[in-house]
Coordinates of N, CA and C in Angstrom, one line a residue:
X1 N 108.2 -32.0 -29.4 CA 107.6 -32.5 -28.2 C 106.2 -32.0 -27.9
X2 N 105.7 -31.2 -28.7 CA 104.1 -30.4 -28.6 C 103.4 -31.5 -28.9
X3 N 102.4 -32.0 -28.2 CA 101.3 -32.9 -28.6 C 99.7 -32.2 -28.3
X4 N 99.7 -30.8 -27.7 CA 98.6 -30.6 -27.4 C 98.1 -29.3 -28.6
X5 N 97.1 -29.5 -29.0 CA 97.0 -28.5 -30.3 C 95.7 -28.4 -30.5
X6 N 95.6 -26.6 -30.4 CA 94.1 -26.0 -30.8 C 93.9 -25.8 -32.8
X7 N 92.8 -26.7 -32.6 CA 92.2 -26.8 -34.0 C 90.8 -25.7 -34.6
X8 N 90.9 -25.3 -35.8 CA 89.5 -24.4 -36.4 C 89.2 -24.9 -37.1
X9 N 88.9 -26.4 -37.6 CA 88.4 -26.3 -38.9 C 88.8 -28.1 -39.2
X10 N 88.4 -28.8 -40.1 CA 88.0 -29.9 -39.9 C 89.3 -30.5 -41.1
X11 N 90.0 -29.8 -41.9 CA 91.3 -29.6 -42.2 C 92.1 -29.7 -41.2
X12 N 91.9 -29.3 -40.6 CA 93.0 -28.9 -39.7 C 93.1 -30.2 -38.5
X13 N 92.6 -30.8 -38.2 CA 91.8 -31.6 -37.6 C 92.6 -32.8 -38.0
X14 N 92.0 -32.6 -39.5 CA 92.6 -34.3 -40.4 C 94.2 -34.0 -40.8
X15 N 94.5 -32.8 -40.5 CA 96.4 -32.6 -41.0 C 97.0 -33.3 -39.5
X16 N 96.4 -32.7 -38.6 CA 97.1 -33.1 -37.1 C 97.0 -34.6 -36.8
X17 N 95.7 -35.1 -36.9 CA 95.3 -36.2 -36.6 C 96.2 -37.7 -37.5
X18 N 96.6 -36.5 -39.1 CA 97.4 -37.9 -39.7 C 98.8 -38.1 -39.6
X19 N 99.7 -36.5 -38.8 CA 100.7 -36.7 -38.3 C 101.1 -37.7 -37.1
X20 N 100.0 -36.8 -36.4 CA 100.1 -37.5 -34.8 C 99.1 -37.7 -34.5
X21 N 98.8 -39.2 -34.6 CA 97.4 -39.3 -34.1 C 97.5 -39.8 -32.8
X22 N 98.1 -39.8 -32.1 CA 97.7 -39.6 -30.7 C 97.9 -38.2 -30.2
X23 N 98.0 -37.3 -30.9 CA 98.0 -35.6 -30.2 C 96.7 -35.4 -29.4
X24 N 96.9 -34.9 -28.6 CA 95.5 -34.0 -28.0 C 95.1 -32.9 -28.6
X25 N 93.6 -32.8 -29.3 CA 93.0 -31.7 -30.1 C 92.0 -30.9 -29.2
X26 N 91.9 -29.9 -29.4 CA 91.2 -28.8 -28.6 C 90.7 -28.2 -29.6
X27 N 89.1 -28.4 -29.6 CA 88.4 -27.9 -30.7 C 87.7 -26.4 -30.9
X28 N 88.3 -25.5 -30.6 CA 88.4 -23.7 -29.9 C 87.5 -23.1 -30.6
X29 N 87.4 -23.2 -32.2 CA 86.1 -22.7 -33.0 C 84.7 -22.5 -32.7
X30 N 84.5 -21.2 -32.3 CA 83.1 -21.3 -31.9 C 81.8 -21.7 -32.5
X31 N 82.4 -21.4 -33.6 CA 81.2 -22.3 -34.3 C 82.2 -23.0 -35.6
X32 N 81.1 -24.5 -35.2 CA 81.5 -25.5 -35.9 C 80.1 -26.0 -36.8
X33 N 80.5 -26.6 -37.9 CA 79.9 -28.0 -39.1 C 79.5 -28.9 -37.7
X34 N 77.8 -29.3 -38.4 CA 77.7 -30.7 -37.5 C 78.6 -32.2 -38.0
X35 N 79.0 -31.6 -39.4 CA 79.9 -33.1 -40.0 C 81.7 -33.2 -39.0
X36 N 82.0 -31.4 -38.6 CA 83.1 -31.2 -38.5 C 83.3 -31.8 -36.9
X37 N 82.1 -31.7 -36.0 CA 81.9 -31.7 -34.6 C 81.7 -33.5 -35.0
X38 N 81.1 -34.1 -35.6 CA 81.0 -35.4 -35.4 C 82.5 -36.2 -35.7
X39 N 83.4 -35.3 -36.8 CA 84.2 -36.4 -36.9 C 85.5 -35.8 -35.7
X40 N 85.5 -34.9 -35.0 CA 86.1 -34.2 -34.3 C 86.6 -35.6 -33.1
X41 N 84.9 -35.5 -32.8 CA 84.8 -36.4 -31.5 C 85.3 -38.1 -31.8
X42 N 85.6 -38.1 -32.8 CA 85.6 -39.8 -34.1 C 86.6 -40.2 -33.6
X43 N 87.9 -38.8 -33.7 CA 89.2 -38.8 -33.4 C 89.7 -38.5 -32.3
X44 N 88.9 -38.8 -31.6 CA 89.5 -38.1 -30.4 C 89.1 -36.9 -29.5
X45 N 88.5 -36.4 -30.1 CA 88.5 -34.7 -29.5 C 87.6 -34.6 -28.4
X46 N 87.8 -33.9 -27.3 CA 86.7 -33.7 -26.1 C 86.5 -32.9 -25.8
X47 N 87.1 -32.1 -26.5 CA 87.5 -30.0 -26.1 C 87.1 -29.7 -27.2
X48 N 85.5 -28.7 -26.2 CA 85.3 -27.8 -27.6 C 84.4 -26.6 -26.9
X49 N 84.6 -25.8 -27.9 CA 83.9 -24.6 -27.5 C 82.6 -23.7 -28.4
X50 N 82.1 -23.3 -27.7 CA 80.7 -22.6 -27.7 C 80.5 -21.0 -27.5
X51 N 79.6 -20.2 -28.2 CA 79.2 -18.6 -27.4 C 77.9 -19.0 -27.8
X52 N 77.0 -19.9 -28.3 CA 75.5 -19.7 -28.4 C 74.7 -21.4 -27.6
X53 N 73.8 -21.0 -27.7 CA 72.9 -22.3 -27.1 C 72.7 -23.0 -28.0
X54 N 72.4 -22.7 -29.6 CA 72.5 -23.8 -30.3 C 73.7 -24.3 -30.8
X55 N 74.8 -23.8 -30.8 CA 76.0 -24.4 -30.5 C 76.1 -25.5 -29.9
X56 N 75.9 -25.0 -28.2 CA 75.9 -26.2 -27.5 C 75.1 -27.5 -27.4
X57 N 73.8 -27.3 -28.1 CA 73.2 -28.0 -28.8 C 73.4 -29.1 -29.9
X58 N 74.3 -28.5 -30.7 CA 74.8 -29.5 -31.9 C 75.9 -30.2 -31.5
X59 N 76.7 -29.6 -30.6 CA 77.7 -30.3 -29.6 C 77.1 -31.8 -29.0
X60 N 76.2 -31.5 -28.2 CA 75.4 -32.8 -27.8 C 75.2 -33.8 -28.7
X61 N 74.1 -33.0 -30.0 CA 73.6 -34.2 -30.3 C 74.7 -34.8 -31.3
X62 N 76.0 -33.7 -31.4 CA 76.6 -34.7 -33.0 C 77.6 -35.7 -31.9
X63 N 77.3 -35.3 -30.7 CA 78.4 -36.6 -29.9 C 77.4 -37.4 -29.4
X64 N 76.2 -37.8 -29.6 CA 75.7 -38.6 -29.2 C 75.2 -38.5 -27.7
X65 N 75.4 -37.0 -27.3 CA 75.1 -36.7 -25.8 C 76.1 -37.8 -24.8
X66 N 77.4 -37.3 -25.2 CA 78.5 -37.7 -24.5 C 78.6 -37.3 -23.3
X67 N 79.1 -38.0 -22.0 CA 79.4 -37.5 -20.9 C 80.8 -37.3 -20.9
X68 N 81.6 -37.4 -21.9 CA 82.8 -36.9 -21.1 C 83.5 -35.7 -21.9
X69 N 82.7 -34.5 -22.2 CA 83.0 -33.4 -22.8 C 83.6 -32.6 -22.1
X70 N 84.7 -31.8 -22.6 CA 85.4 -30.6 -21.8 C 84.9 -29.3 -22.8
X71 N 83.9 -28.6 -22.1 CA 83.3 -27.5 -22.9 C 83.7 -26.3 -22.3
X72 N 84.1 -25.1 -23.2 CA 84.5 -24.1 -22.8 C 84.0 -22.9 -23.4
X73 N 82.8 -21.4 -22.5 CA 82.0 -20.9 -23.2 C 83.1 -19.6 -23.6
X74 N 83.0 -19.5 -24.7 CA 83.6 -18.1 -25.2 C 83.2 -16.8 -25.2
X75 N 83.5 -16.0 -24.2 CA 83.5 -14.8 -23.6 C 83.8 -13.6 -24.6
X76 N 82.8 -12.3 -24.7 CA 83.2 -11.3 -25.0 C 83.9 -10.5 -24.9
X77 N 85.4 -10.3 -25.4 CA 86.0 -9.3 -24.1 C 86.5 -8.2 -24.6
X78 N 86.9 -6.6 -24.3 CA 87.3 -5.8 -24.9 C 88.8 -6.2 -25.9
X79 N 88.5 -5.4 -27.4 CA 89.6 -6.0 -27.8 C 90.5 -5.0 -28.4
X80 N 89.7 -4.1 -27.7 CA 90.8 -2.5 -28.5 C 91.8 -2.4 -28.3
X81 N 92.6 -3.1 -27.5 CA 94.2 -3.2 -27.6 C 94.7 -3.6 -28.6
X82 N 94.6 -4.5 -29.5 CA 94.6 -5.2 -30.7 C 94.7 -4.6 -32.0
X83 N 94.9 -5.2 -33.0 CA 95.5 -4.9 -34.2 C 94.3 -5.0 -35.0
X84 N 93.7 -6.4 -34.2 CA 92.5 -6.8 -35.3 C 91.4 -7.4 -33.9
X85 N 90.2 -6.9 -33.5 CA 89.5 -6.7 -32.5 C 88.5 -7.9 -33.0
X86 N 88.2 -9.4 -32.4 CA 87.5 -10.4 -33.2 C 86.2 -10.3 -31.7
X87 N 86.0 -9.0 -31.5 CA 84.6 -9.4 -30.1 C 83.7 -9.6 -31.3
X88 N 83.6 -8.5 -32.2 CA 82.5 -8.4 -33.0 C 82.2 -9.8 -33.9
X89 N 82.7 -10.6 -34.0 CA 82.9 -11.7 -34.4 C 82.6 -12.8 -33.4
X90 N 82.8 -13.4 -32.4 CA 82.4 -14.7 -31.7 C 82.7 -13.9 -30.7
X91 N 81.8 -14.8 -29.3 CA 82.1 -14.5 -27.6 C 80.5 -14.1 -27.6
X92 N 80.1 -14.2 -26.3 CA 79.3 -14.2 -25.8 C 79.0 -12.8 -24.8
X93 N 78.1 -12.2 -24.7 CA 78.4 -10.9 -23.5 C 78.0 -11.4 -22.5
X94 N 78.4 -10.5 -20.9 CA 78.2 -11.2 -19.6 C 76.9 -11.3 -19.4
X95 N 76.1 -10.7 -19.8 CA 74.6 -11.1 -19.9 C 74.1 -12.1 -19.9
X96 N 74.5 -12.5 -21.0 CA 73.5 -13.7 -21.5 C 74.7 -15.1 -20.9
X97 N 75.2 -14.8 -21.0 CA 77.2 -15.8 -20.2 C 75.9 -16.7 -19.0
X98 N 75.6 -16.5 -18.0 CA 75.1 -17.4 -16.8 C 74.4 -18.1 -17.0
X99 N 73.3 -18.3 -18.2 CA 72.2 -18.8 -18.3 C 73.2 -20.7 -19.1
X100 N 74.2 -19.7 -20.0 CA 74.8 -20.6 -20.7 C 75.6 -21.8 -20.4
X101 N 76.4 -21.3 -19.0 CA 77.2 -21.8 -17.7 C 76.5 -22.4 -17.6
X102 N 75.0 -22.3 -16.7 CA 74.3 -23.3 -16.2 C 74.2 -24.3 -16.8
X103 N 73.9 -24.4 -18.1 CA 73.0 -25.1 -18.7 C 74.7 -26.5 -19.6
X104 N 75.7 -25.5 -19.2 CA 76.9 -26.1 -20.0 C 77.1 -27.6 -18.8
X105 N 77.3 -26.8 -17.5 CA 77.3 -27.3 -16.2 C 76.9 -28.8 -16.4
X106 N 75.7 -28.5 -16.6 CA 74.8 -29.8 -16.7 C 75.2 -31.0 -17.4
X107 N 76.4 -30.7 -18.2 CA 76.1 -31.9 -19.3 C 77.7 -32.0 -19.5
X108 N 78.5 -30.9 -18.8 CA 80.4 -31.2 -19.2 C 81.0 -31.7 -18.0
X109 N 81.9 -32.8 -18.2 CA 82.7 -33.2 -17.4 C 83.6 -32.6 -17.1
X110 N 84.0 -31.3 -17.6 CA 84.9 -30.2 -17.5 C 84.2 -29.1 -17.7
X111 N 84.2 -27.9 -17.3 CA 83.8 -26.6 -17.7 C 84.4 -25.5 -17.5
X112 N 84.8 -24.7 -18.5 CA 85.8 -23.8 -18.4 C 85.1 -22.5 -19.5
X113 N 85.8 -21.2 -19.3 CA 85.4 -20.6 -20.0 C 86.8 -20.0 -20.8
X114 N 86.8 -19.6 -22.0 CA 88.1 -18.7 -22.8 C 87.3 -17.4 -23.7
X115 N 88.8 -16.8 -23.6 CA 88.0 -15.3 -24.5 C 89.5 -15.5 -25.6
X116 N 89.6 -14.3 -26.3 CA 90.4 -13.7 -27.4 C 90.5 -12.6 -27.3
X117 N 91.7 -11.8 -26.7 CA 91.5 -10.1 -27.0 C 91.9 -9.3 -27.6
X118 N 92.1 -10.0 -29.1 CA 92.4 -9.5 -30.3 C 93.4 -9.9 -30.6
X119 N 93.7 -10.2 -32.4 CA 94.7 -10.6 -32.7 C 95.5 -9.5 -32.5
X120 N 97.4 -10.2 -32.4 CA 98.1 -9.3 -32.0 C 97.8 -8.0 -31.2
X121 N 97.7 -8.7 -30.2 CA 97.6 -7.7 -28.6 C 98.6 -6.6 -28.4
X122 N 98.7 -5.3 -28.4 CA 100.0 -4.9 -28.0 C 99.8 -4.4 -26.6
X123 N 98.9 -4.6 -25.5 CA 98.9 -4.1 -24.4 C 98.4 -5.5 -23.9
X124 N 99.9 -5.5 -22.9 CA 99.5 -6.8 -21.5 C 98.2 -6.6 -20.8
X125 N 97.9 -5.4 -20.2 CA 96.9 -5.3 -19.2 C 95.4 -5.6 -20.1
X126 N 95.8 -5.9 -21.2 CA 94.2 -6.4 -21.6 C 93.5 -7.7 -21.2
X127 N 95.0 -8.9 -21.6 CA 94.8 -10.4 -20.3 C 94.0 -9.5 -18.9
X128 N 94.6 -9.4 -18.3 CA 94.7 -8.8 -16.7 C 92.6 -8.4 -17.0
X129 N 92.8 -7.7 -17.5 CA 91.1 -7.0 -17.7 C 90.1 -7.6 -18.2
X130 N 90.5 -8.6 -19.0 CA 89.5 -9.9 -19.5 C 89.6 -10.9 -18.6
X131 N 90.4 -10.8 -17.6 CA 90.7 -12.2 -16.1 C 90.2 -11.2 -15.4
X132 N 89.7 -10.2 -15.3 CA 88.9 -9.2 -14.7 C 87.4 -9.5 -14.8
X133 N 86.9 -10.1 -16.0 CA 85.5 -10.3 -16.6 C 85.1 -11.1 -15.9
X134 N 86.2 -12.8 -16.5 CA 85.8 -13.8 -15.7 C 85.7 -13.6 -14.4
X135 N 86.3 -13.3 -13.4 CA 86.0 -13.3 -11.8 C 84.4 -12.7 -11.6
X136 N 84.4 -11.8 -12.4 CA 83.4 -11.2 -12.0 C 82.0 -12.2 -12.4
X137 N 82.2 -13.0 -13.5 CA 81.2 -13.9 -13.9 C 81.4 -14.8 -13.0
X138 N 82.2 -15.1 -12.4 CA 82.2 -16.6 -11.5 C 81.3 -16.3 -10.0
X139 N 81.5 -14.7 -9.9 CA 81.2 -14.3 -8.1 C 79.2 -14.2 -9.2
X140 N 79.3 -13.8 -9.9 CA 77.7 -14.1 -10.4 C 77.1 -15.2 -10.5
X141 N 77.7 -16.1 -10.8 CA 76.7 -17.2 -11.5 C 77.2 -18.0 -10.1
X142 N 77.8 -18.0 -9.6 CA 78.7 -19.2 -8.4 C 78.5 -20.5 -9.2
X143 N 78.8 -20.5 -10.8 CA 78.6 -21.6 -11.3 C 80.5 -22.2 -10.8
X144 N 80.8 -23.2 -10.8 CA 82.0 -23.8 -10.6 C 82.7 -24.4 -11.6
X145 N 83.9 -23.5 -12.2 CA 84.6 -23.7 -13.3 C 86.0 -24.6 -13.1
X146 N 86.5 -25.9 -13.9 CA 87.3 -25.8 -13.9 C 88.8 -25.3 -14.5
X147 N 88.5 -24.3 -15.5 CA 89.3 -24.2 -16.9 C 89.6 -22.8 -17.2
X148 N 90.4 -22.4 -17.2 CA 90.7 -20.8 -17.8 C 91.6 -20.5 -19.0
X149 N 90.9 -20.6 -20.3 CA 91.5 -20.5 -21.7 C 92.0 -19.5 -21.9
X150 N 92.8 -18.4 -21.9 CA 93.2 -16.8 -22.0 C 93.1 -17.1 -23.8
X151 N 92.9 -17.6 -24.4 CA 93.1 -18.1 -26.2 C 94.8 -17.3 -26.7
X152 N 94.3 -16.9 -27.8 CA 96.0 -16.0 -28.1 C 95.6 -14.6 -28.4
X153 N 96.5 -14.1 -29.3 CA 96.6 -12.8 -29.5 C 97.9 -12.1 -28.9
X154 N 99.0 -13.2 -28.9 CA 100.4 -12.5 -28.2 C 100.7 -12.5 -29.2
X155 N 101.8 -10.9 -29.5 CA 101.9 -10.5 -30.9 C 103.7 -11.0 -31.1
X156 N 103.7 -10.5 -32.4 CA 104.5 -10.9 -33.2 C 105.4 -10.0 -33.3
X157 N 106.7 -10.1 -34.0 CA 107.1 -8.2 -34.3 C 106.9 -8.8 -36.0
X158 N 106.9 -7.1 -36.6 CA 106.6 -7.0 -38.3 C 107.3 -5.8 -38.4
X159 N 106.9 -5.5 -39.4 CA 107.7 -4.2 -40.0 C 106.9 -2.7 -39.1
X160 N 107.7 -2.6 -38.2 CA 107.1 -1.0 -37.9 C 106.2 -1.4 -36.9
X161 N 106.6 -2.6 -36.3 CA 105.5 -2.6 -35.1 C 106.7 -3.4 -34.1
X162 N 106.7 -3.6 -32.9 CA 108.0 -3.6 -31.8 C 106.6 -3.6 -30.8
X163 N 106.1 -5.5 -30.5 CA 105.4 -5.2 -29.6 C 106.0 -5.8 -28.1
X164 N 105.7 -5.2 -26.8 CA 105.9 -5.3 -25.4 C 106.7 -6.8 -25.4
X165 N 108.1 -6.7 -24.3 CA 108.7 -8.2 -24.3 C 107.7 -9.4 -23.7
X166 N 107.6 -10.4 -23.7 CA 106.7 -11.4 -24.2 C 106.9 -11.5 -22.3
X167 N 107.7 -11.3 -21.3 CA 107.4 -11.9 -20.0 C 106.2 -10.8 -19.5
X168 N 106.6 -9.7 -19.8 CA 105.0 -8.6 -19.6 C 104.0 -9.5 -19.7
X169 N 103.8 -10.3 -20.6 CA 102.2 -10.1 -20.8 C 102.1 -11.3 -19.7
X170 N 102.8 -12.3 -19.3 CA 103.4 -13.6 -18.8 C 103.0 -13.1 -17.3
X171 N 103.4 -12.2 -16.9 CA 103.5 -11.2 -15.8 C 102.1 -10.8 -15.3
X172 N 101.6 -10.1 -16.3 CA 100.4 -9.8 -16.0 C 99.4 -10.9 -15.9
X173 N 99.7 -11.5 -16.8 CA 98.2 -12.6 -16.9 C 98.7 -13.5 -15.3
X174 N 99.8 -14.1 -15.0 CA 99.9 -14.3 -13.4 C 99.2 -13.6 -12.4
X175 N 99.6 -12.8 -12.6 CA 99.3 -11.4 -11.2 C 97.7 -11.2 -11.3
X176 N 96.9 -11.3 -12.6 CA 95.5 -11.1 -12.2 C 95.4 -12.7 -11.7
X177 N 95.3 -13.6 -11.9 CA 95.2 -14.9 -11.5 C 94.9 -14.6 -10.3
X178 N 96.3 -14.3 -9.3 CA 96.5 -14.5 -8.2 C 95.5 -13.2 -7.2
X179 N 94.7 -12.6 -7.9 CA 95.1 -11.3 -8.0 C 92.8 -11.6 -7.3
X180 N 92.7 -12.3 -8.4 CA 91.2 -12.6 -8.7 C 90.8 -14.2 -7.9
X181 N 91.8 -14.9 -7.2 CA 91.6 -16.1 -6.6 C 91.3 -17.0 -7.8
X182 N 91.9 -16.8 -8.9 CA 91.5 -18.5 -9.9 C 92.2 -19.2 -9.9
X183 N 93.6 -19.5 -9.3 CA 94.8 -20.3 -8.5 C 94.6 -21.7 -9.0
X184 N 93.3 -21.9 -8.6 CA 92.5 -23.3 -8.5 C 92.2 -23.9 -10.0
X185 N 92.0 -22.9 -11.0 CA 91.9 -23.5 -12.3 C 92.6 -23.6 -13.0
X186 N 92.7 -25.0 -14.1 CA 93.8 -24.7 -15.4 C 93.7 -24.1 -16.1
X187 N 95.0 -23.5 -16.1 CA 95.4 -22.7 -17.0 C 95.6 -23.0 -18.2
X188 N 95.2 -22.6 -19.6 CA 95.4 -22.8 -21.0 C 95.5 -21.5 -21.8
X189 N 96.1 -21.5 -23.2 CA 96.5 -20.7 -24.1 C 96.6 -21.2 -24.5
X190 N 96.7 -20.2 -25.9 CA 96.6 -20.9 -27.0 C 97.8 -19.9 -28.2
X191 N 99.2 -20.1 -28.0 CA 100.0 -19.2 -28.2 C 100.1 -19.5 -29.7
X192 N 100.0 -19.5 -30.6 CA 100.2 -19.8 -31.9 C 101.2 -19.0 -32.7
X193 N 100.5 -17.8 -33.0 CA 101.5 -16.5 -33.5 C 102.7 -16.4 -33.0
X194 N 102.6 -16.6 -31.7 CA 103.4 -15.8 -31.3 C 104.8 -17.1 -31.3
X195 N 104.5 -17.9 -31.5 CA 105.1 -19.1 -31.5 C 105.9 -19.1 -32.8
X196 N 105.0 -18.9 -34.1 CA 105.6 -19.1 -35.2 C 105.5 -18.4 -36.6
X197 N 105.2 -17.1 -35.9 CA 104.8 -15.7 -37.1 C 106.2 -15.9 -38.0
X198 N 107.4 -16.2 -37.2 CA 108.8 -15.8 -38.0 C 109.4 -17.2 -38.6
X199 N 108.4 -18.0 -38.9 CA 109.1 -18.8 -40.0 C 108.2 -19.1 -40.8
X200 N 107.1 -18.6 -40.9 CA 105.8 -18.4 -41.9 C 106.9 -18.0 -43.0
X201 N 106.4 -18.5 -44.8 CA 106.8 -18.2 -45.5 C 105.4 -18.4 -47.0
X202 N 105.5 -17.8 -47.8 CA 104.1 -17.5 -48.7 C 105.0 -17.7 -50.2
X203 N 104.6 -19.0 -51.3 CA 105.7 -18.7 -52.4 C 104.3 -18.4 -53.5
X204 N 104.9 -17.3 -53.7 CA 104.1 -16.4 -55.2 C 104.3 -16.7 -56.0
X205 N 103.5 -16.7 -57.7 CA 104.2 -15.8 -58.7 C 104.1 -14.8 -58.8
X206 N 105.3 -14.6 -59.8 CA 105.4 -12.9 -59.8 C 104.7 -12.8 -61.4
X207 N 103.4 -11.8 -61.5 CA 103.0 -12.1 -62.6 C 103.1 -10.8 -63.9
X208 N 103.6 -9.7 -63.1 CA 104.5 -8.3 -64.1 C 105.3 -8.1 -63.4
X209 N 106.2 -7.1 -63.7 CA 107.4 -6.2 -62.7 C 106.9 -4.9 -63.8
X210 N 106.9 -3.6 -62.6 CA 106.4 -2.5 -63.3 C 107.8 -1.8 -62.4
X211 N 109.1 -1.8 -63.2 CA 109.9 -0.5 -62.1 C 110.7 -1.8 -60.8
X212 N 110.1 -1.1 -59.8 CA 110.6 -1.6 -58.6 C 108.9 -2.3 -57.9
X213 N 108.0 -2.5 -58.8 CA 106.7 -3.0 -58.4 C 106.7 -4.6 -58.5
X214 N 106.1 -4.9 -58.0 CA 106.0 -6.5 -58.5 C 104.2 -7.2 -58.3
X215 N 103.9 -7.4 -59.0 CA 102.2 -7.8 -58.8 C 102.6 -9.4 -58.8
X216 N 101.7 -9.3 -58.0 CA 101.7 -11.1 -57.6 C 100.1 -11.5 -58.0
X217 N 100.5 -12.9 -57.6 CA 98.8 -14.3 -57.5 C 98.4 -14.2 -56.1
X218 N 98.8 -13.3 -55.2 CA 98.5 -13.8 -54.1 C 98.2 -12.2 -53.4
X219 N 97.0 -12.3 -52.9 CA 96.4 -11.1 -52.4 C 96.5 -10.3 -51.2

């Protein structure tokens, strides 16, 4: 029954789109191909996200300066809770965040902002402290958002890791909501892992056996 699905990559895009092509795509990749952004919007797509100005720029012109875009700027947020910390990698810091808002304002039929606070999250209160960020950007720019992306990073269990039961994190990310007055915006996520880490399966060759070793094709 899922029809709504966050896409990275223009693969990914054409796998979804030739299953279900009436799915809703949400195009989350902060940075995209201008080939990838033009055929995005071909099929459908009106969600997409940004952390730079020329980003939002190539957004415009590969849609022909669309009016009915749902843009969402990607936020820097602490990611040391995390397994694998992606700030250093895409998001925007609160600095330079207002100028971007503004300028997003201007031209989206929807405006929202999302962050990432690291793959496989093992502490809930990092939601809670990144819905910390946003409020505080909203009481700054008094830009008017409609959209609040939390992205993913709910973990998985693996060998030797037993992370927090999944209504904690559910819990928390409520309670700052209500907590920070954003009541008013939709809510989105983007649960992926945590959805389907345990039926992921990888087929190898096995290309020696040394003992009880086994060297594989696959890295």
């Amino acid at each position: 029954g899922i029809r709504d699905f966050d896409v990275a990559s223009l693969r990914e895009i054409e796998l979804v789109h030739s299953l279900l092509p009436h799915a809703r795509m949400h195009f989350m990749h902060p940075v995209k191909s201008r080939e990838a952004i033009r055929y995005a919007y071909r099929v459908g797509i009106r969600t997409f996200s940004f952390d730079h100005i020329d980003e939002l720029r190539k957004i415009q012109e590969e849609t022909a300066g669309a009016q009915d875009l749902a843009l969402f700027l990607r936020l820097k947020v602490d990611g040391g809770k995390a397994l694998y910390d992606l700030g250093g990698k895409f998001g925007v810091d609160v600095q330079s965040a207002p100028l971007l808002l503004e300028r997003a304002r201007q031209i989206a039929a929807k405006l929202g902002v999302c962050f990432h606070v690291g793959s496989q999250c093992m502490d809930p209160n990092a939601f809670a402290e990144a819905i910390r960020s946003v409020a505080e950007l909203i009481n700054t720019t008094g830009v008017k958002l409609d959209a609040l992306d939390i992205g993913g990073g709910f973990p998985s269990r693996y060998p030797g890791m037993e992370p927090p039961k999944r209504h904690l994190y559910f819990d928390a990310i409520h309670e700052a909501i209500k907590a920070y007055d954003l009541t008013d915006m939709e809510l989105i996520s983007e649960p992926g892992r945590a959805m389907i880490a345990d039926a992921g399966a990888v087929a190898v060759c096995v290309e020696l056996r040394k003992g009880a070793d086994l060297y594989l094709n696959d890295g």
